[in-house]
PDB file of N, CA, C and O in Angstrom:
ATOM      1  N   MET S 628      19.169 -22.243   2.581  1.00  0.00           N
ATOM      2  CA  MET S 628      17.615 -21.999   2.279  1.00  0.00           C
ATOM      3  C   MET S 628      17.915 -22.488   0.614  1.00  0.00           C
ATOM      4  O   MET S 628      18.990 -21.804  -0.296  1.00  0.00           O
ATOM      5  N   ALA S 629      16.795 -23.075  -0.079  1.00  0.00           N
ATOM      6  CA  ALA S 629      17.104 -23.613  -1.528  1.00  0.00           C
ATOM      7  C   ALA S 629      16.841 -22.451  -2.440  1.00  0.00           C
ATOM      8  O   ALA S 629      16.137 -21.528  -2.061  1.00  0.00           O
ATOM      9  N   GLU S 630      17.208 -22.699  -3.669  1.00  0.00           N
ATOM     10  CA  GLU S 630      17.123 -21.451  -4.606  1.00  0.00           C
ATOM     11  C   GLU S 630      15.590 -21.176  -5.000  1.00  0.00           C
ATOM     12  O   GLU S 630      15.249 -20.129  -5.165  1.00  0.00           O
ATOM     13  N   ARG S 631      14.791 -22.483  -4.984  1.00  0.00           N
ATOM     14  CA  ARG S 631      13.494 -22.235  -5.388  1.00  0.00           C
ATOM     15  C   ARG S 631      12.784 -21.406  -4.364  1.00  0.00           C
ATOM     16  O   ARG S 631      11.771 -20.751  -4.578  1.00  0.00           O
ATOM     17  N   ASP S 632      13.266 -21.598  -2.799  1.00  0.00           N
ATOM     18  CA  ASP S 632      12.572 -20.566  -2.046  1.00  0.00           C
ATOM     19  C   ASP S 632      12.980 -19.108  -1.951  1.00  0.00           C
ATOM     20  O   ASP S 632      12.183 -18.307  -1.969  1.00  0.00           O
ATOM     21  N   ARG S 633      14.161 -19.081  -2.523  1.00  0.00           N
ATOM     22  CA  ARG S 633      14.582 -17.627  -2.734  1.00  0.00           C
ATOM     23  C   ARG S 633      13.716 -17.008  -3.892  1.00  0.00           C
ATOM     24  O   ARG S 633      13.601 -15.789  -3.861  1.00  0.00           O
ATOM     25  N   LEU S 634      13.616 -17.673  -4.952  1.00  0.00           N
ATOM     26  CA  LEU S 634      12.783 -17.260  -5.951  1.00  0.00           C
ATOM     27  C   LEU S 634      11.397 -16.987  -5.651  1.00  0.00           C
ATOM     28  O   LEU S 634      10.746 -16.079  -6.201  1.00  0.00           O
ATOM     29  N   ARG S 635      10.747 -17.853  -4.753  1.00  0.00           N
ATOM     30  CA  ARG S 635       9.436 -17.472  -4.217  1.00  0.00           C
ATOM     31  C   ARG S 635       9.437 -16.175  -3.460  1.00  0.00           C
ATOM     32  O   ARG S 635       8.351 -15.581  -3.500  1.00  0.00           O
ATOM     33  N   ILE S 636      10.592 -15.839  -2.698  1.00  0.00           N
ATOM     34  CA  ILE S 636      10.477 -14.808  -1.866  1.00  0.00           C
ATOM     35  C   ILE S 636      10.517 -13.511  -2.666  1.00  0.00           C
ATOM     36  O   ILE S 636       9.871 -12.528  -2.565  1.00  0.00           O
ATOM     37  N   ARG S 637      11.567 -13.631  -3.807  1.00  0.00           N
ATOM     38  CA  ARG S 637      11.627 -12.735  -4.564  1.00  0.00           C
ATOM     39  C   ARG S 637      10.461 -12.226  -5.551  1.00  0.00           C
ATOM     40  O   ARG S 637      10.051 -11.208  -5.620  1.00  0.00           O
ATOM     41  N   ARG S 638       9.753 -13.413  -5.674  1.00  0.00           N
ATOM     42  CA  ARG S 638       8.410 -13.248  -6.522  1.00  0.00           C
ATOM     43  C   ARG S 638       7.337 -12.322  -5.469  1.00  0.00           C
ATOM     44  O   ARG S 638       6.525 -11.465  -5.860  1.00  0.00           O
ATOM     45  N   ALA S 639       7.292 -12.799  -4.293  1.00  0.00           N
ATOM     46  CA  ALA S 639       6.385 -12.286  -3.241  1.00  0.00           C
ATOM     47  C   ALA S 639       6.711 -10.806  -3.146  1.00  0.00           C
ATOM     48  O   ALA S 639       5.944  -9.871  -3.010  1.00  0.00           O
ATOM     49  N   ILE S 640       8.195 -10.280  -2.925  1.00  0.00           N
ATOM     50  CA  ILE S 640       8.531  -9.087  -2.908  1.00  0.00           C
ATOM     51  C   ILE S 640       8.021  -8.078  -4.183  1.00  0.00           C
ATOM     52  O   ILE S 640       7.529  -7.044  -3.808  1.00  0.00           O
ATOM     53  N   ARG S 641       8.485  -8.800  -5.224  1.00  0.00           N
ATOM     54  CA  ARG S 641       7.900  -7.961  -6.510  1.00  0.00           C
ATOM     55  C   ARG S 641       6.158  -7.689  -6.367  1.00  0.00           C
ATOM     56  O   ARG S 641       5.965  -6.591  -6.809  1.00  0.00           O
ATOM     57  N   ALA S 642       5.689  -8.731  -5.986  1.00  0.00           N
ATOM     58  CA  ALA S 642       4.215  -8.499  -6.023  1.00  0.00           C
ATOM     59  C   ALA S 642       3.676  -7.537  -4.783  1.00  0.00           C
ATOM     60  O   ALA S 642       2.960  -6.585  -5.039  1.00  0.00           O
ATOM     61  N   LEU S 643       4.685  -7.562  -3.715  1.00  0.00           N
ATOM     62  CA  LEU S 643       4.145  -6.266  -2.618  1.00  0.00           C
ATOM     63  C   LEU S 643       4.789  -4.927  -3.123  1.00  0.00           C
ATOM     64  O   LEU S 643       3.977  -3.984  -3.070  1.00  0.00           O
ATOM     65  N   LEU S 644       5.643  -5.104  -4.093  1.00  0.00           N
ATOM     66  CA  LEU S 644       5.904  -3.621  -4.662  1.00  0.00           C
ATOM     67  C   LEU S 644       5.051  -3.229  -5.437  1.00  0.00           C
ATOM     68  O   LEU S 644       4.878  -2.017  -5.731  1.00  0.00           O
ATOM     69  N   ALA S 645       4.513  -4.237  -6.155  1.00  0.00           N
ATOM     70  CA  ALA S 645       3.486  -3.573  -7.334  1.00  0.00           C
ATOM     71  C   ALA S 645       2.192  -3.227  -6.372  1.00  0.00           C
ATOM     72  O   ALA S 645       1.778  -2.173  -6.949  1.00  0.00           O
ATOM     73  N   GLN S 646       1.941  -3.900  -5.393  1.00  0.00           N
ATOM     74  CA  GLN S 646       0.823  -3.421  -4.588  1.00  0.00           C
ATOM     75  C   GLN S 646       1.040  -2.106  -4.080  1.00  0.00           C
ATOM     76  O   GLN S 646       0.057  -1.315  -3.928  1.00  0.00           O
ATOM     77  N   ARG S 647       2.357  -1.944  -3.605  1.00  0.00           N
ATOM     78  CA  ARG S 647       2.543  -0.720  -2.997  1.00  0.00           C
ATOM     79  C   ARG S 647       2.336   0.688  -3.978  1.00  0.00           C
ATOM     80  O   ARG S 647       1.859   1.527  -3.793  1.00  0.00           O
ATOM     81  N   ALA S 648       2.694   0.290  -5.232  1.00  0.00           N
ATOM     82  CA  ALA S 648       2.639   1.275  -6.229  1.00  0.00           C
ATOM     83  C   ALA S 648       1.255   1.559  -6.595  1.00  0.00           C
ATOM     84  O   ALA S 648       0.881   2.697  -6.538  1.00  0.00           O
ATOM     85  N   ILE S 649       0.218   0.590  -6.587  1.00  0.00           N
ATOM     86  CA  ILE S 649      -1.136   0.814  -6.767  1.00  0.00           C
ATOM     87  C   ILE S 649      -1.661   1.545  -5.687  1.00  0.00           C
ATOM     88  O   ILE S 649      -2.549   2.590  -5.802  1.00  0.00           O
ATOM     89  N   LEU S 650      -1.456   1.342  -4.478  1.00  0.00           N
ATOM     90  CA  LEU S 650      -1.824   1.932  -3.097  1.00  0.00           C
ATOM     91  C   LEU S 650      -1.364   3.308  -3.272  1.00  0.00           C
ATOM     92  O   LEU S 650      -2.319   4.122  -2.744  1.00  0.00           O
ATOM     93  N   LEU S 651      -0.255   3.640  -3.505  1.00  0.00           N
ATOM     94  CA  LEU S 651       0.145   4.954  -3.436  1.00  0.00           C
ATOM     95  C   LEU S 651      -0.551   5.820  -4.389  1.00  0.00           C
ATOM     96  O   LEU S 651      -0.903   7.098  -4.218  1.00  0.00           O
ATOM     97  N   GLU S 652      -0.822   5.254  -5.574  1.00  0.00           N
ATOM     98  CA  GLU S 652      -1.401   6.056  -6.652  1.00  0.00           C
ATOM     99  C   GLU S 652      -2.910   6.470  -6.354  1.00  0.00           C
ATOM    100  O   GLU S 652      -3.332   7.505  -6.306  1.00  0.00           O
ATOM    101  N   ARG S 653      -3.473   5.342  -5.676  1.00  0.00           N
ATOM    102  CA  ARG S 653      -5.003   5.427  -4.996  1.00  0.00           C
ATOM    103  C   ARG S 653      -5.028   6.572  -3.901  1.00  0.00           C
ATOM    104  O   ARG S 653      -5.865   7.299  -4.025  1.00  0.00           O
ATOM    105  N   LEU S 654      -3.867   6.556  -3.210  1.00  0.00           N
ATOM    106  CA  LEU S 654      -4.021   7.509  -1.964  1.00  0.00           C
ATOM    107  C   LEU S 654      -3.748   8.976  -2.597  1.00  0.00           C
ATOM    108  O   LEU S 654      -4.457   9.882  -2.089  1.00  0.00           O
ATOM    109  N   GLU S 655      -3.159   9.154  -3.705  1.00  0.00           N
ATOM    110  CA  GLU S 655      -2.723  10.305  -4.249  1.00  0.00           C
ATOM    111  C   GLU S 655      -4.061  11.005  -4.962  1.00  0.00           C
ATOM    112  O   GLU S 655      -4.541  12.006  -4.799  1.00  0.00           O
ATOM    113  N   GLU S 656      -4.844  10.077  -5.626  1.00  0.00           N
ATOM    114  CA  GLU S 656      -6.111  10.410  -6.074  1.00  0.00           C
ATOM    115  C   GLU S 656      -7.190  10.681  -4.971  1.00  0.00           C
ATOM    116  O   GLU S 656      -7.823  11.668  -5.144  1.00  0.00           O
ATOM    117  N   ILE S 657      -7.136   9.920  -3.972  1.00  0.00           N
ATOM    118  CA  ILE S 657      -8.257  10.388  -2.759  1.00  0.00           C
ATOM    119  C   ILE S 657      -7.639  11.755  -2.214  1.00  0.00           C
ATOM    120  O   ILE S 657      -8.531  12.594  -2.058  1.00  0.00           O
ATOM    121  N   ASN S 658      -6.486  12.021  -2.108  1.00  0.00           N
ATOM    122  CA  ASN S 658      -5.941  13.374  -1.584  1.00  0.00           C
ATOM    123  C   ASN S 658      -6.438  14.415  -2.484  1.00  0.00           C
ATOM    124  O   ASN S 658      -6.882  15.525  -2.179  1.00  0.00           O
ATOM    125  N   GLU S 659      -6.525  14.227  -3.828  1.00  0.00           N
ATOM    126  CA  GLU S 659      -6.832  15.054  -4.873  1.00  0.00           C
ATOM    127  C   GLU S 659      -8.369  15.435  -4.717  1.00  0.00           C
ATOM    128  O   GLU S 659      -8.831  16.542  -4.586  1.00  0.00           O
ATOM    129  N   ASN S 660      -8.980  14.206  -4.414  1.00  0.00           N
ATOM    130  CA  ASN S 660     -10.643  14.549  -4.363  1.00  0.00           C
ATOM    131  C   ASN S 660     -10.923  15.014  -2.995  1.00  0.00           C
ATOM    132  O   ASN S 660     -11.969  15.822  -2.892  1.00  0.00           O
ATOM    133  N   LEU S 661     -10.201  14.874  -1.961  1.00  0.00           N
ATOM    134  CA  LEU S 661     -10.492  15.564  -0.758  1.00  0.00           C
ATOM    135  C   LEU S 661     -10.379  17.085  -0.894  1.00  0.00           C
ATOM    136  O   LEU S 661     -11.161  17.680  -0.277  1.00  0.00           O
ATOM    137  N   ARG S 662      -9.622  17.382  -1.566  1.00  0.00           N
ATOM    138  CA  ARG S 662      -9.202  18.919  -1.771  1.00  0.00           C
ATOM    139  C   ARG S 662     -10.755  19.581  -2.536  1.00  0.00           C
ATOM    140  O   ARG S 662     -10.935  20.665  -2.398  1.00  0.00           O
ATOM    141  N   ARG S 663     -11.333  19.035  -3.257  1.00  0.00           N
ATOM    142  CA  ARG S 663     -12.529  19.252  -3.869  1.00  0.00           C
ATOM    143  C   ARG S 663     -13.868  19.158  -2.914  1.00  0.00           C
ATOM    144  O   ARG S 663     -14.819  19.986  -3.537  1.00  0.00           O
ATOM    145  N   LEU S 664     -13.883  18.462  -2.305  1.00  0.00           N
ATOM    146  CA  LEU S 664     -15.274  18.191  -1.416  1.00  0.00           C
ATOM    147  C   LEU S 664     -15.403  18.924  -0.278  1.00  0.00           C
ATOM    148  O   LEU S 664     -14.209  19.455   0.347  1.00  0.00           O
ATOM    149  N   PRO S 665     -16.655  19.526  -0.220  1.00  0.00           N
ATOM    150  CA  PRO S 665     -16.887  20.339   1.149  1.00  0.00           C
ATOM    151  C   PRO S 665     -16.427  19.587   2.454  1.00  0.00           C
ATOM    152  O   PRO S 665     -16.746  18.465   2.601  1.00  0.00           O
ATOM    153  N   ASN S 666     -16.317  20.352   3.263  1.00  0.00           N
ATOM    154  CA  ASN S 666     -15.624  19.790   4.632  1.00  0.00           C
ATOM    155  C   ASN S 666     -16.814  18.768   5.446  1.00  0.00           C
ATOM    156  O   ASN S 666     -16.651  17.755   5.587  1.00  0.00           O
ATOM    157  N   PRO S 667     -17.905  19.315   5.674  1.00  0.00           N
ATOM    158  CA  PRO S 667     -18.918  18.473   6.420  1.00  0.00           C
ATOM    159  C   PRO S 667     -19.576  17.560   5.655  1.00  0.00           C
ATOM    160  O   PRO S 667     -20.776  18.045   4.958  1.00  0.00           O
ATOM    161  N   SER S 668     -19.282  16.729   5.088  1.00  0.00           N
ATOM    162  CA  SER S 668     -20.046  15.755   3.969  1.00  0.00           C
ATOM    163  C   SER S 668     -19.712  14.308   4.217  1.00  0.00           C
ATOM    164  O   SER S 668     -18.811  13.826   4.592  1.00  0.00           O
ATOM    165  N   ARG S 669     -20.748  13.628   3.608  1.00  0.00           N
ATOM    166  CA  ARG S 669     -20.618  12.148   3.748  1.00  0.00           C
ATOM    167  C   ARG S 669     -19.514  11.579   2.667  1.00  0.00           C
ATOM    168  O   ARG S 669     -18.800  10.798   3.336  1.00  0.00           O
ATOM    169  N   ALA S 670     -19.429  12.035   1.667  1.00  0.00           N
ATOM    170  CA  ALA S 670     -18.547  11.642   0.853  1.00  0.00           C
ATOM    171  C   ALA S 670     -16.916  11.861   1.492  1.00  0.00           C
ATOM    172  O   ALA S 670     -16.244  10.940   1.040  1.00  0.00           O
ATOM    173  N   ARG S 671     -16.847  13.007   2.091  1.00  0.00           N
ATOM    174  CA  ARG S 671     -15.487  13.405   2.658  1.00  0.00           C
ATOM    175  C   ARG S 671     -15.269  12.340   3.582  1.00  0.00           C
ATOM    176  O   ARG S 671     -13.964  12.010   3.815  1.00  0.00           O
ATOM    177  N   ARG S 672     -16.064  11.956   4.511  1.00  0.00           N
ATOM    178  CA  ARG S 672     -15.941  10.974   5.736  1.00  0.00           C
ATOM    179  C   ARG S 672     -15.430   9.713   5.088  1.00  0.00           C
ATOM    180  O   ARG S 672     -14.474   8.919   5.545  1.00  0.00           O
ATOM    181  N   GLU S 673     -16.252   9.227   4.013  1.00  0.00           N
ATOM    182  CA  GLU S 673     -15.820   8.059   3.442  1.00  0.00           C
ATOM    183  C   GLU S 673     -14.469   8.013   2.854  1.00  0.00           C
ATOM    184  O   GLU S 673     -13.816   6.923   2.790  1.00  0.00           O
ATOM    185  N   LEU S 674     -14.208   9.058   2.175  1.00  0.00           N
ATOM    186  CA  LEU S 674     -12.716   9.221   1.643  1.00  0.00           C
ATOM    187  C   LEU S 674     -11.657   9.062   2.583  1.00  0.00           C
ATOM    188  O   LEU S 674     -10.648   8.761   2.508  1.00  0.00           O
ATOM    189  N   LEU S 675     -12.094   9.978   3.671  1.00  0.00           N
ATOM    190  CA  LEU S 675     -10.970  10.046   4.843  1.00  0.00           C
ATOM    191  C   LEU S 675     -10.892   8.507   5.438  1.00  0.00           C
ATOM    192  O   LEU S 675      -9.687   8.170   5.799  1.00  0.00           O
ATOM    193  N   ALA S 676     -11.917   7.763   5.586  1.00  0.00           N
ATOM    194  CA  ALA S 676     -11.853   6.370   6.051  1.00  0.00           C
ATOM    195  C   ALA S 676     -10.981   5.541   5.119  1.00  0.00           C
ATOM    196  O   ALA S 676     -10.384   4.623   5.526  1.00  0.00           O
ATOM    197  N   ALA S 677     -11.112   5.773   3.704  1.00  0.00           N
ATOM    198  CA  ALA S 677     -10.373   5.002   2.574  1.00  0.00           C
ATOM    199  C   ALA S 677      -9.199   5.264   2.887  1.00  0.00           C
ATOM    200  O   ALA S 677      -8.170   4.437   2.549  1.00  0.00           O
ATOM    201  N   ARG S 678      -8.777   6.574   2.961  1.00  0.00           N
ATOM    202  CA  ARG S 678      -7.396   7.017   2.970  1.00  0.00           C
ATOM    203  C   ARG S 678      -6.659   6.520   4.391  1.00  0.00           C
ATOM    204  O   ARG S 678      -5.541   5.995   4.273  1.00  0.00           O
ATOM    205  N   ALA S 679      -7.441   6.222   5.353  1.00  0.00           N
ATOM    206  CA  ALA S 679      -6.777   5.818   6.508  1.00  0.00           C
ATOM    207  C   ALA S 679      -6.602   4.292   6.380  1.00  0.00           C
ATOM    208  O   ALA S 679      -5.568   3.696   6.815  1.00  0.00           O
ATOM    209  N   SER S 680      -7.459   3.530   5.691  1.00  0.00           N
ATOM    210  CA  SER S 680      -7.174   2.047   5.408  1.00  0.00           C
ATOM    211  C   SER S 680      -6.202   1.893   4.453  1.00  0.00           C
ATOM    212  O   SER S 680      -5.400   0.974   4.799  1.00  0.00           O
ATOM    213  N   ILE S 681      -6.044   2.732   3.548  1.00  0.00           N
ATOM    214  CA  ILE S 681      -4.996   2.748   2.539  1.00  0.00           C
ATOM    215  C   ILE S 681      -3.385   2.850   3.276  1.00  0.00           C
ATOM    216  O   ILE S 681      -2.457   2.291   3.065  1.00  0.00           O
ATOM    217  N   ARG S 682      -3.567   3.789   4.142  1.00  0.00           N
ATOM    218  CA  ARG S 682      -2.182   4.082   5.084  1.00  0.00           C
ATOM    219  C   ARG S 682      -1.711   3.097   5.754  1.00  0.00           C
ATOM    220  O   ARG S 682      -0.684   2.470   5.743  1.00  0.00           O
ATOM    221  N   GLU S 683      -2.748   2.210   6.404  1.00  0.00           N
ATOM    222  CA  GLU S 683      -2.547   1.009   7.142  1.00  0.00           C
ATOM    223  C   GLU S 683      -2.089  -0.014   6.108  1.00  0.00           C
ATOM    224  O   GLU S 683      -1.244  -0.885   6.617  1.00  0.00           O
ATOM    225  N   ALA S 684      -2.662  -0.153   5.136  1.00  0.00           N
ATOM    226  CA  ALA S 684      -2.183  -1.222   4.291  1.00  0.00           C
ATOM    227  C   ALA S 684      -0.913  -1.153   3.695  1.00  0.00           C
ATOM    228  O   ALA S 684       0.041  -1.853   3.588  1.00  0.00           O
ATOM    229  N   LEU S 685      -0.573   0.245   3.545  1.00  0.00           N
ATOM    230  CA  LEU S 685       1.006   0.777   2.979  1.00  0.00           C
ATOM    231  C   LEU S 685       1.765   0.419   4.299  1.00  0.00           C
ATOM    232  O   LEU S 685       2.956  -0.221   3.963  1.00  0.00           O
ATOM    233  N   ARG S 686       1.407   0.501   5.423  1.00  0.00           N
ATOM    234  CA  ARG S 686       2.462   0.256   6.633  1.00  0.00           C
ATOM    235  C   ARG S 686       2.626  -1.184   6.699  1.00  0.00           C
ATOM    236  O   ARG S 686       3.502  -1.699   6.985  1.00  0.00           O
ATOM    237  N   LEU S 687       1.612  -1.962   6.538  1.00  0.00           N
ATOM    238  CA  LEU S 687       1.627  -3.531   6.654  1.00  0.00           C
ATOM    239  C   LEU S 687       2.584  -3.840   5.384  1.00  0.00           C
ATOM    240  O   LEU S 687       3.270  -5.087   5.572  1.00  0.00           O
ATOM    241  N   ASN S 688       2.272  -3.456   4.463  1.00  0.00           N
ATOM    242  CA  ASN S 688       2.996  -3.877   3.147  1.00  0.00           C
ATOM    243  C   ASN S 688       4.861  -3.704   3.293  1.00  0.00           C
ATOM    244  O   ASN S 688       5.352  -4.363   3.114  1.00  0.00           O
ATOM    245  N   ARG S 689       4.853  -2.343   3.700  1.00  0.00           N
ATOM    246  CA  ARG S 689       6.408  -1.969   4.216  1.00  0.00           C
ATOM    247  C   ARG S 689       6.902  -3.099   5.105  1.00  0.00           C
ATOM    248  O   ARG S 689       8.111  -3.491   5.131  1.00  0.00           O
ATOM    249  N   ILE S 690       6.250  -3.396   6.280  1.00  0.00           N
ATOM    250  CA  ILE S 690       6.523  -4.409   7.160  1.00  0.00           C
ATOM    251  C   ILE S 690       6.800  -5.765   6.551  1.00  0.00           C
ATOM    252  O   ILE S 690       7.827  -6.685   6.837  1.00  0.00           O
ATOM    253  N   ALA S 691       5.974  -6.171   5.585  1.00  0.00           N
ATOM    254  CA  ALA S 691       5.970  -7.463   5.003  1.00  0.00           C
ATOM    255  C   ALA S 691       7.431  -7.551   3.893  1.00  0.00           C
ATOM    256  O   ALA S 691       8.274  -8.299   4.157  1.00  0.00           O
ATOM    257  N   ILE S 692       7.512  -6.506   3.188  1.00  0.00           N
ATOM    258  CA  ILE S 692       8.754  -6.285   2.254  1.00  0.00           C
ATOM    259  C   ILE S 692       9.949  -6.317   3.314  1.00  0.00           C
ATOM    260  O   ILE S 692      10.849  -7.050   2.786  1.00  0.00           O
ATOM    261  N   ARG S 693      10.027  -5.618   4.162  1.00  0.00           N
ATOM    262  CA  ARG S 693      11.249  -5.594   5.322  1.00  0.00           C
ATOM    263  C   ARG S 693      11.371  -7.123   5.703  1.00  0.00           C
ATOM    264  O   ARG S 693      12.640  -7.479   5.549  1.00  0.00           O
ATOM    265  N   LEU S 694      10.632  -7.771   6.240  1.00  0.00           N
ATOM    266  CA  LEU S 694      10.702  -9.149   6.796  1.00  0.00           C
ATOM    267  C   LEU S 694      11.058 -10.070   5.563  1.00  0.00           C
ATOM    268  O   LEU S 694      12.067 -10.802   5.874  1.00  0.00           O
ATOM    269  N   LEU S 695      10.387  -9.841   4.522  1.00  0.00           N
ATOM    270  CA  LEU S 695      11.077 -11.043   3.475  1.00  0.00           C
ATOM    271  C   LEU S 695      12.386 -10.673   3.231  1.00  0.00           C
ATOM    272  O   LEU S 695      13.145 -11.512   2.586  1.00  0.00           O
ATOM    273  N   ARG S 696      12.840  -9.394   3.006  1.00  0.00           N
ATOM    274  CA  ARG S 696      14.229  -8.949   2.492  1.00  0.00           C
ATOM    275  C   ARG S 696      15.138  -9.714   3.705  1.00  0.00           C
ATOM    276  O   ARG S 696      16.191  -9.956   3.214  1.00  0.00           O
ATOM    277  N   SER S 697      14.600  -9.441   4.710  1.00  0.00           N
ATOM    278  CA  SER S 697      15.541  -9.944   5.870  1.00  0.00           C
ATOM    279  C   SER S 697      15.862 -11.691   5.908  1.00  0.00           C
ATOM    280  O   SER S 697      16.790 -12.011   6.382  1.00  0.00           O
ATOM    281  N   VAL S 698      14.861 -12.085   5.302  1.00  0.00           N
ATOM    282  CA  VAL S 698      14.763 -13.647   5.084  1.00  0.00           C
ATOM    283  C   VAL S 698      15.956 -13.930   4.041  1.00  0.00           C
ATOM    284  O   VAL S 698      16.771 -14.990   4.106  1.00  0.00           O
ATOM    285  N   LEU S 699      15.950 -13.121   3.073  1.00  0.00           N
ATOM    286  CA  LEU S 699      16.932 -13.232   1.938  1.00  0.00           C
ATOM    287  C   LEU S 699      18.380 -13.285   2.611  1.00  0.00           C
ATOM    288  O   LEU S 699      19.383 -13.692   2.062  1.00  0.00           O
TER     289      LEU S 699
END
């Protein structure tokens, strides 16, 4: 593998790690807001859906990072 390719993969990993940090921060905010909302409400359902999608994004992010690292 060429050095240029390694640099591109390292940049991609750094971008994924930055994305992961942002997603984790957003997940923390959602969890805080969920504590304040009443149980049967539309806003709570929307936050739960957002939380589920962020968790899925974090799962996929983790897989992508692992695959890219295995290439290096």
